[in-house]
PDB file of C-alpha atoms in Angstrom:
ATOM      1  CA  GLU A  89       0.012   0.019   0.001  1.00 79.00           C
ATOM      2  CA  ASP A  90       1.273   3.481  -0.836  1.00 84.00           C
ATOM      3  CA  LYS A  91       2.450   5.478   2.089  1.00 90.00           C
ATOM      4  CA  VAL A  92       4.192   8.775   2.898  1.00 94.00           C
ATOM      5  CA  VAL A  93       6.008   9.145   6.138  1.00 95.00           C
ATOM      6  CA  GLN A  94       7.264  12.470   7.480  1.00 96.00           C
ATOM      7  CA  SER A  95       9.644  13.070  10.342  1.00 96.00           C
ATOM      8  CA  PRO A  96       9.856  14.478  12.795  1.00 96.00           C
ATOM      9  CA  LEU A  97       6.227  14.883  13.726  1.00 93.00           C
ATOM     10  CA  SER A  98       6.987  18.039  15.613  1.00 95.00           C
ATOM     11  CA  LEU A  99       9.956  20.307  16.005  1.00 96.00           C
ATOM     12  CA  VAL A 100      10.685  23.363  18.257  1.00 97.00           C
ATOM     13  CA  VAL A 101      13.522  25.626  17.301  1.00 97.00           C
ATOM     14  CA  HIS A 102      14.651  29.169  17.926  1.00 97.00           C
ATOM     15  CA  GLU A 103      14.831  31.994  15.416  1.00 97.00           C
ATOM     16  CA  GLY A 104      17.906  31.751  13.275  1.00 97.00           C
ATOM     17  CA  ASP A 105      18.163  27.984  13.503  1.00 97.00           C
ATOM     18  CA  THR A 106      18.300  25.810  10.478  1.00 97.00           C
ATOM     19  CA  VAL A 107      15.860  22.900  10.233  1.00 98.00           C
ATOM     20  CA  THR A 108      15.555  19.923   7.945  1.00 98.00           C
ATOM     21  CA  LEU A 109      12.259  18.159   7.478  1.00 98.00           C
ATOM     22  CA  ASN A 110      12.086  14.658   6.101  1.00 98.00           C
ATOM     23  CA  CYS A 111       9.635  12.830   3.870  1.00 97.00           C
ATOM     24  CA  SER A 112      10.028   9.190   2.748  1.00 97.00           C
ATOM     25  CA  TYR A 113       7.600   7.411   0.552  1.00 96.00           C
ATOM     26  CA  GLU A 114       6.611   4.137  -1.068  1.00 94.00           C
ATOM     27  CA  VAL A 115       4.246   4.549  -3.994  1.00 90.00           C
ATOM     28  CA  THR A 116       3.709   2.833  -7.242  1.00 88.00           C
ATOM     29  CA  ASN A 117       3.871   4.837 -10.483  1.00 88.00           C
ATOM     30  CA  PHE A 118       5.565   7.866  -8.835  1.00 91.00           C
ATOM     31  CA  ARG A 119       4.928  11.182 -10.569  1.00 90.00           C
ATOM     32  CA  SER A 120       5.939  13.959  -8.312  1.00 92.00           C
ATOM     33  CA  LEU A 121       6.559  14.933  -4.691  1.00 94.00           C
ATOM     34  CA  LEU A 122       5.145  18.155  -3.387  1.00 94.00           C
ATOM     35  CA  TRP A 123       5.689  20.278  -0.292  1.00 95.00           C
ATOM     36  CA  TYR A 124       2.998  22.415   1.321  1.00 94.00           C
ATOM     37  CA  LYS A 125       2.886  24.872   4.220  1.00 95.00           C
ATOM     38  CA  GLN A 126      -0.228  24.875   6.357  1.00 92.00           C
ATOM     39  CA  GLU A 127      -0.642  27.681   8.761  1.00 89.00           C
ATOM     40  CA  LYS A 128      -4.103  28.327  10.229  1.00 78.00           C
ATOM     41  CA  LYS A 129      -6.216  26.983   7.454  1.00 79.00           C
ATOM     42  CA  ALA A 130      -5.584  25.852   3.930  1.00 86.00           C
ATOM     43  CA  PRO A 131      -2.219  24.408   2.720  1.00 90.00           C
ATOM     44  CA  THR A 132      -0.253  26.555   0.358  1.00 90.00           C
ATOM     45  CA  PHE A 133       1.979  25.138  -2.294  1.00 90.00           C
ATOM     46  CA  LEU A 134       5.805  25.361  -1.848  1.00 94.00           C
ATOM     47  CA  PHE A 135       7.572  23.091  -4.187  1.00 91.00           C
ATOM     48  CA  MET A 136       7.120  20.317  -6.685  1.00 92.00           C
ATOM     49  CA  LEU A 137       9.932  17.856  -7.276  1.00 94.00           C
ATOM     50  CA  THR A 138      10.125  15.290 -10.035  1.00 91.00           C
ATOM     51  CA  SER A 139      13.809  14.670 -10.665  1.00 87.00           C
ATOM     52  CA  SER A 140      16.460  13.443  -8.344  1.00 88.00           C
ATOM     53  CA  GLY A 141      19.241  15.670  -7.264  1.00 87.00           C
ATOM     54  CA  ILE A 142      17.845  18.977  -8.564  1.00 87.00           C
ATOM     55  CA  GLU A 143      17.365  21.384  -5.717  1.00 90.00           C
ATOM     56  CA  LYS A 144      14.381  23.665  -5.756  1.00 91.00           C
ATOM     57  CA  LYS A 145      14.916  26.931  -3.844  1.00 92.00           C
ATOM     58  CA  SER A 146      12.715  29.792  -2.790  1.00 92.00           C
ATOM     59  CA  GLY A 147      14.286  32.275  -0.485  1.00 95.00           C
ATOM     60  CA  ARG A 148      15.327  30.508   2.776  1.00 97.00           C
ATOM     61  CA  LEU A 149      13.526  27.298   1.769  1.00 97.00           C
ATOM     62  CA  SER A 150      14.988  24.576  -0.393  1.00 97.00           C
ATOM     63  CA  SER A 151      14.131  21.051  -1.199  1.00 97.00           C
ATOM     64  CA  ILE A 152      15.659  18.021  -2.900  1.00 96.00           C
ATOM     65  CA  LEU A 153      14.431  14.644  -4.016  1.00 95.00           C
ATOM     66  CA  ASP A 154      16.257  11.310  -4.016  1.00 94.00           C
ATOM     67  CA  LYS A 155      14.181   8.826  -6.158  1.00 91.00           C
ATOM     68  CA  LYS A 156      16.616   6.037  -5.570  1.00 92.00           C
ATOM     69  CA  GLU A 157      16.342   6.122  -1.780  1.00 92.00           C
ATOM     70  CA  LEU A 158      12.727   7.351  -2.011  1.00 95.00           C
ATOM     71  CA  PHE A 159      12.866  10.492   0.148  1.00 95.00           C
ATOM     72  CA  SER A 160      12.884  14.189   0.109  1.00 97.00           C
ATOM     73  CA  ILE A 161      14.068  16.873   2.528  1.00 97.00           C
ATOM     74  CA  LEU A 162      12.885  20.431   3.076  1.00 98.00           C
ATOM     75  CA  ASN A 163      15.436  22.782   4.467  1.00 98.00           C
ATOM     76  CA  ILE A 164      14.659  26.099   6.101  1.00 98.00           C
ATOM     77  CA  THR A 165      17.618  28.339   6.985  1.00 97.00           C
ATOM     78  CA  ALA A 166      17.655  31.314   9.357  1.00 97.00           C
ATOM     79  CA  THR A 167      14.151  30.402  10.665  1.00 98.00           C
ATOM     80  CA  GLN A 168      11.686  33.117  11.561  1.00 97.00           C
ATOM     81  CA  THR A 169       8.565  32.960  13.768  1.00 96.00           C
ATOM     82  CA  GLY A 170       6.552  33.267  10.515  1.00 96.00           C
ATOM     83  CA  ASP A 171       7.837  29.847   9.516  1.00 97.00           C
ATOM     84  CA  SER A 172       5.793  28.301  12.288  1.00 97.00           C
ATOM     85  CA  ALA A 173       3.392  25.980  10.556  1.00 96.00           C
ATOM     86  CA  ILE A 174       2.656  22.352   9.588  1.00 94.00           C
ATOM     87  CA  TYR A 175       4.676  21.263   6.595  1.00 96.00           C
ATOM     88  CA  LEU A 176       3.032  18.658   4.463  1.00 95.00           C
ATOM     89  CA  CYS A 177       4.681  16.347   1.984  1.00 95.00           C
ATOM     90  CA  ALA A 178       2.533  14.764  -0.693  1.00 94.00           C
ATOM     91  CA  VAL A 179       3.315  12.166  -3.405  1.00 93.00           C
ATOM     92  CA  GLU A 180       1.414  12.054  -6.539  1.00 89.00           C
ATOM     93  CA  SER A 181       1.109   8.719  -8.384  1.00 85.00           C
ATOM     94  CA  ALA A 182      -0.909   7.731 -11.396  1.00 78.00           C
ATOM     95  CA  ASN A 183      -4.357   7.779  -9.646  1.00 73.00           C
ATOM     96  CA  ASP A 184      -3.708   9.148  -6.225  1.00 80.00           C
ATOM     97  CA  MET A 185      -2.296  11.956  -4.182  1.00 85.00           C
ATOM     98  CA  ARG A 186      -1.042  10.687  -0.818  1.00 90.00           C
ATOM     99  CA  PHE A 187      -0.119  13.076   1.999  1.00 91.00           C
ATOM    100  CA  GLY A 188       2.052  12.492   4.999  1.00 93.00           C
ATOM    101  CA  ALA A 189       0.888  13.319   8.482  1.00 92.00           C
ATOM    102  CA  GLY A 190       2.893  16.545   8.442  1.00 94.00           C
ATOM    103  CA  THR A 191       5.647  18.103  10.638  1.00 96.00           C
ATOM    104  CA  ARG A 192       4.605  20.756  12.998  1.00 95.00           C
ATOM    105  CA  LEU A 193       7.366  23.367  13.221  1.00 97.00           C
ATOM    106  CA  THR A 194       7.367  25.903  16.021  1.00 97.00           C
ATOM    107  CA  VAL A 195       9.914  28.729  15.819  1.00 97.00           C
ATOM    108  CA  LYS A 196      10.368  30.571  19.107  1.00 97.00           C
ATOM    109  CA  PRO A 197      11.662  34.136  19.231  1.00 95.00           C
TER     110      PRO A 197
ATOM    111  CA  ASN B 275     -10.647  36.122  -8.581  1.00 71.00           C
ATOM    112  CA  ALA B 276     -12.168  34.603  -5.468  1.00 79.00           C
ATOM    113  CA  GLY B 277      -9.997  31.504  -5.853  1.00 92.00           C
ATOM    114  CA  VAL B 278     -11.418  28.335  -4.255  1.00 95.00           C
ATOM    115  CA  THR B 279     -14.409  28.915  -2.060  1.00 95.00           C
ATOM    116  CA  GLN B 280     -16.153  26.466   0.240  1.00 96.00           C
ATOM    117  CA  THR B 281     -19.399  26.609   2.085  1.00 96.00           C
ATOM    118  CA  PRO B 282     -20.296  26.211   4.865  1.00 96.00           C
ATOM    119  CA  LYS B 283     -17.283  27.009   7.086  1.00 94.00           C
ATOM    120  CA  PHE B 284     -18.769  24.981   9.994  1.00 95.00           C
ATOM    121  CA  GLN B 285     -21.460  22.392  10.193  1.00 96.00           C
ATOM    122  CA  VAL B 286     -22.892  20.105  12.839  1.00 97.00           C
ATOM    123  CA  LEU B 287     -24.925  17.108  11.729  1.00 96.00           C
ATOM    124  CA  LYS B 288     -26.650  14.293  13.506  1.00 97.00           C
ATOM    125  CA  THR B 289     -25.941  10.663  12.658  1.00 97.00           C
ATOM    126  CA  GLY B 290     -27.875   9.708   9.568  1.00 97.00           C
ATOM    127  CA  GLN B 291     -28.395  13.164   8.185  1.00 97.00           C
ATOM    128  CA  SER B 292     -27.313  14.063   4.697  1.00 96.00           C
ATOM    129  CA  MET B 293     -25.752  17.192   3.423  1.00 96.00           C
ATOM    130  CA  THR B 294     -23.688  18.686   0.611  1.00 97.00           C
ATOM    131  CA  LEU B 295     -20.442  20.597   1.042  1.00 97.00           C
ATOM    132  CA  GLN B 296     -19.994  23.177  -1.696  1.00 98.00           C
ATOM    133  CA  CYS B 297     -16.908  23.937  -3.542  1.00 97.00           C
ATOM    134  CA  ALA B 298     -16.413  26.449  -6.372  1.00 97.00           C
ATOM    135  CA  GLN B 299     -13.487  27.940  -8.185  1.00 96.00           C
ATOM    136  CA  ASP B 300     -13.348  30.782 -10.619  1.00 94.00           C
ATOM    137  CA  MET B 301      -9.901  30.071 -12.161  1.00 92.00           C
ATOM    138  CA  ASN B 302     -11.134  27.704 -14.949  1.00 92.00           C
ATOM    139  CA  HIS B 303      -9.201  24.870 -13.306  1.00 93.00           C
ATOM    140  CA  GLU B 304      -9.868  21.475 -14.840  1.00 92.00           C
ATOM    141  CA  TYR B 305      -8.652  19.412 -11.859  1.00 92.00           C
ATOM    142  CA  MET B 306     -10.620  19.507  -8.565  1.00 95.00           C
ATOM    143  CA  SER B 307     -10.410  17.292  -5.563  1.00 95.00           C
ATOM    144  CA  TRP B 308     -11.751  16.739  -2.108  1.00 96.00           C
ATOM    145  CA  TYR B 309      -9.647  15.894   0.988  1.00 95.00           C
ATOM    146  CA  ARG B 310     -10.384  15.229   4.571  1.00 96.00           C
ATOM    147  CA  GLN B 311      -7.888  16.179   7.306  1.00 93.00           C
ATOM    148  CA  ASP B 312      -7.849  14.335  10.643  1.00 91.00           C
ATOM    149  CA  PRO B 313      -5.380  14.857  13.434  1.00 82.00           C
ATOM    150  CA  GLY B 314      -2.182  12.898  12.908  1.00 77.00           C
ATOM    151  CA  MET B 315      -3.225  11.577   9.532  1.00 79.00           C
ATOM    152  CA  GLY B 316      -2.512  14.377   7.073  1.00 84.00           C
ATOM    153  CA  LEU B 317      -4.779  14.982   4.134  1.00 91.00           C
ATOM    154  CA  ARG B 318      -6.516  12.007   2.555  1.00 92.00           C
ATOM    155  CA  LEU B 319      -8.027  12.116  -0.893  1.00 92.00           C
ATOM    156  CA  ILE B 320     -11.698  11.363  -1.069  1.00 95.00           C
ATOM    157  CA  HIS B 321     -12.707  12.012  -4.724  1.00 95.00           C
ATOM    158  CA  TYR B 322     -11.300  13.887  -7.587  1.00 93.00           C
ATOM    159  CA  SER B 323     -12.293  15.172 -10.997  1.00 94.00           C
ATOM    160  CA  VAL B 324     -10.139  15.915 -14.111  1.00 90.00           C
ATOM    161  CA  GLY B 325     -12.885  17.842 -15.825  1.00 92.00           C
ATOM    162  CA  ALA B 326     -16.616  18.369 -16.117  1.00 93.00           C
ATOM    163  CA  GLY B 327     -18.433  15.083 -16.251  1.00 94.00           C
ATOM    164  CA  ILE B 328     -15.508  12.995 -14.985  1.00 94.00           C
ATOM    165  CA  THR B 329     -15.004  11.894 -11.417  1.00 95.00           C
ATOM    166  CA  ASP B 330     -12.948   9.240  -9.756  1.00 93.00           C
ATOM    167  CA  GLN B 331     -12.334   7.782  -6.230  1.00 93.00           C
ATOM    168  CA  GLY B 332      -9.460   8.558  -4.118  1.00 90.00           C
ATOM    169  CA  GLU B 333      -8.100   6.829  -1.005  1.00 88.00           C
ATOM    170  CA  VAL B 334     -11.173   7.153   1.202  1.00 93.00           C
ATOM    171  CA  PRO B 335     -14.380   7.434  -0.956  1.00 95.00           C
ATOM    172  CA  ASN B 336     -16.852   5.420   1.083  1.00 96.00           C
ATOM    173  CA  GLY B 337     -19.832   7.433   2.444  1.00 96.00           C
ATOM    174  CA  TYR B 338     -19.263  10.274  -0.084  1.00 97.00           C
ATOM    175  CA  ASN B 339     -20.541  11.097  -3.517  1.00 97.00           C
ATOM    176  CA  VAL B 340     -19.465  13.726  -5.944  1.00 97.00           C
ATOM    177  CA  SER B 341     -20.549  15.134  -9.290  1.00 96.00           C
ATOM    178  CA  ARG B 342     -18.994  17.611 -11.670  1.00 97.00           C
ATOM    179  CA  SER B 343     -21.591  19.075 -13.945  1.00 96.00           C
ATOM    180  CA  THR B 344     -19.678  22.342 -14.536  1.00 96.00           C
ATOM    181  CA  THR B 345     -15.989  23.275 -14.482  1.00 95.00           C
ATOM    182  CA  GLU B 346     -16.588  25.664 -11.590  1.00 96.00           C
ATOM    183  CA  ASP B 347     -18.445  23.522  -9.047  1.00 97.00           C
ATOM    184  CA  PHE B 348     -17.458  20.242  -7.330  1.00 98.00           C
ATOM    185  CA  PRO B 349     -19.927  19.432  -4.498  1.00 98.00           C
ATOM    186  CA  LEU B 350     -19.310  16.651  -2.017  1.00 98.00           C
ATOM    187  CA  ARG B 351     -22.360  14.864  -0.689  1.00 98.00           C
ATOM    188  CA  LEU B 352     -22.518  12.865   2.517  1.00 96.00           C
ATOM    189  CA  LEU B 353     -25.353  10.424   2.171  1.00 92.00           C
ATOM    190  CA  SER B 354     -25.855   9.354   5.715  1.00 96.00           C
ATOM    191  CA  ALA B 355     -23.485  11.135   8.085  1.00 96.00           C
ATOM    192  CA  ALA B 356     -21.529   9.096  10.640  1.00 97.00           C
ATOM    193  CA  PRO B 357     -19.378  10.219  13.543  1.00 96.00           C
ATOM    194  CA  SER B 358     -16.334   8.839  11.699  1.00 96.00           C
ATOM    195  CA  GLN B 359     -16.924  11.573   9.140  1.00 97.00           C
ATOM    196  CA  THR B 360     -16.135  14.291  11.646  1.00 97.00           C
ATOM    197  CA  SER B 361     -13.252  16.086  10.100  1.00 96.00           C
ATOM    198  CA  VAL B 362     -12.031  19.164   8.264  1.00 95.00           C
ATOM    199  CA  TYR B 363     -12.773  18.978   4.553  1.00 97.00           C
ATOM    200  CA  PHE B 364     -10.664  20.795   1.981  1.00 96.00           C
ATOM    201  CA  CYS B 365     -11.441  21.297  -1.625  1.00 97.00           C
ATOM    202  CA  ALA B 366      -8.622  21.989  -4.029  1.00 95.00           C
ATOM    203  CA  SER B 367      -8.216  22.888  -7.723  1.00 95.00           C
ATOM    204  CA  SER B 368      -5.311  23.050 -10.107  1.00 91.00           C
ATOM    205  CA  PRO B 369      -4.825  24.285 -13.669  1.00 86.00           C
ATOM    206  CA  PRO B 370      -4.297  22.015 -16.583  1.00 77.00           C
ATOM    207  CA  ALA B 371      -0.843  23.432 -17.350  1.00 72.00           C
ATOM    208  CA  ASN B 372       0.380  22.715 -13.760  1.00 73.00           C
ATOM    209  CA  ALA B 373      -1.899  20.067 -12.323  1.00 71.00           C
ATOM    210  CA  HIS B 374       0.412  19.481  -9.395  1.00 74.00           C
ATOM    211  CA  GLU B 375       0.083  22.945  -7.988  1.00 81.00           C
ATOM    212  CA  GLN B 376      -3.141  22.724  -6.010  1.00 88.00           C
ATOM    213  CA  TYR B 377      -4.953  25.737  -4.578  1.00 92.00           C
ATOM    214  CA  PHE B 378      -6.851  24.871  -1.530  1.00 93.00           C
ATOM    215  CA  GLY B 379     -10.143  26.325  -0.206  1.00 94.00           C
ATOM    216  CA  PRO B 380     -10.481  27.535   3.400  1.00 92.00           C
ATOM    217  CA  GLY B 381     -11.934  24.263   4.589  1.00 94.00           C
ATOM    218  CA  THR B 382     -15.208  23.157   6.146  1.00 96.00           C
ATOM    219  CA  ARG B 383     -15.183  21.827   9.745  1.00 95.00           C
ATOM    220  CA  LEU B 384     -17.808  19.153  10.033  1.00 97.00           C
ATOM    221  CA  THR B 385     -18.902  17.535  13.275  1.00 97.00           C
ATOM    222  CA  VAL B 386     -21.252  14.570  13.295  1.00 97.00           C
ATOM    223  CA  THR B 387     -22.853  13.747  16.674  1.00 96.00           C
TER     224      THR B 387
END
């Protein structure tokens, strides 16, 4: 059965720290891996990854995919309190979109 | 553009009642989907549609029906509500050129007693 596992489930850091969030997956007919940020309500799209080894970057956030080892990481450098959120990883396959449980990140001032 | 809108924002049902959660988007997106989000379980796909007149089941379709008569609207029907359907429901849409980039609605919090 397809599954997406994120770790850690929760993380508390201080402003300025760098964090790495993990997402591993087992799906058939992999198409893409996506990262979302969910604050109070709806998730918002961050990145889509389809190829191994190519880093996607947006400001202090970056992500990379390893299709051989079936995982992705999301890095956030110089964290700010506004980065506090649940970060969701999702894997798209031929007929499904499977989400992980999310990592709840809390950034303290 | 209003984006993806969902109504109602909150709903309380009694076991056995039926209701329809509304979802609409004004971005001319072909792909629309419904998810439920439960604590510790992330988002789970209920049903999705790749265009008007076409729907398909996701991971957890039982107890839910959908239809897609127009590009804009994608209602989710609960036929006979059960306490296990207590959840937050999100509708999402994405454009044909970038089907992976989903735009989510604000969610509907449903409680079934």
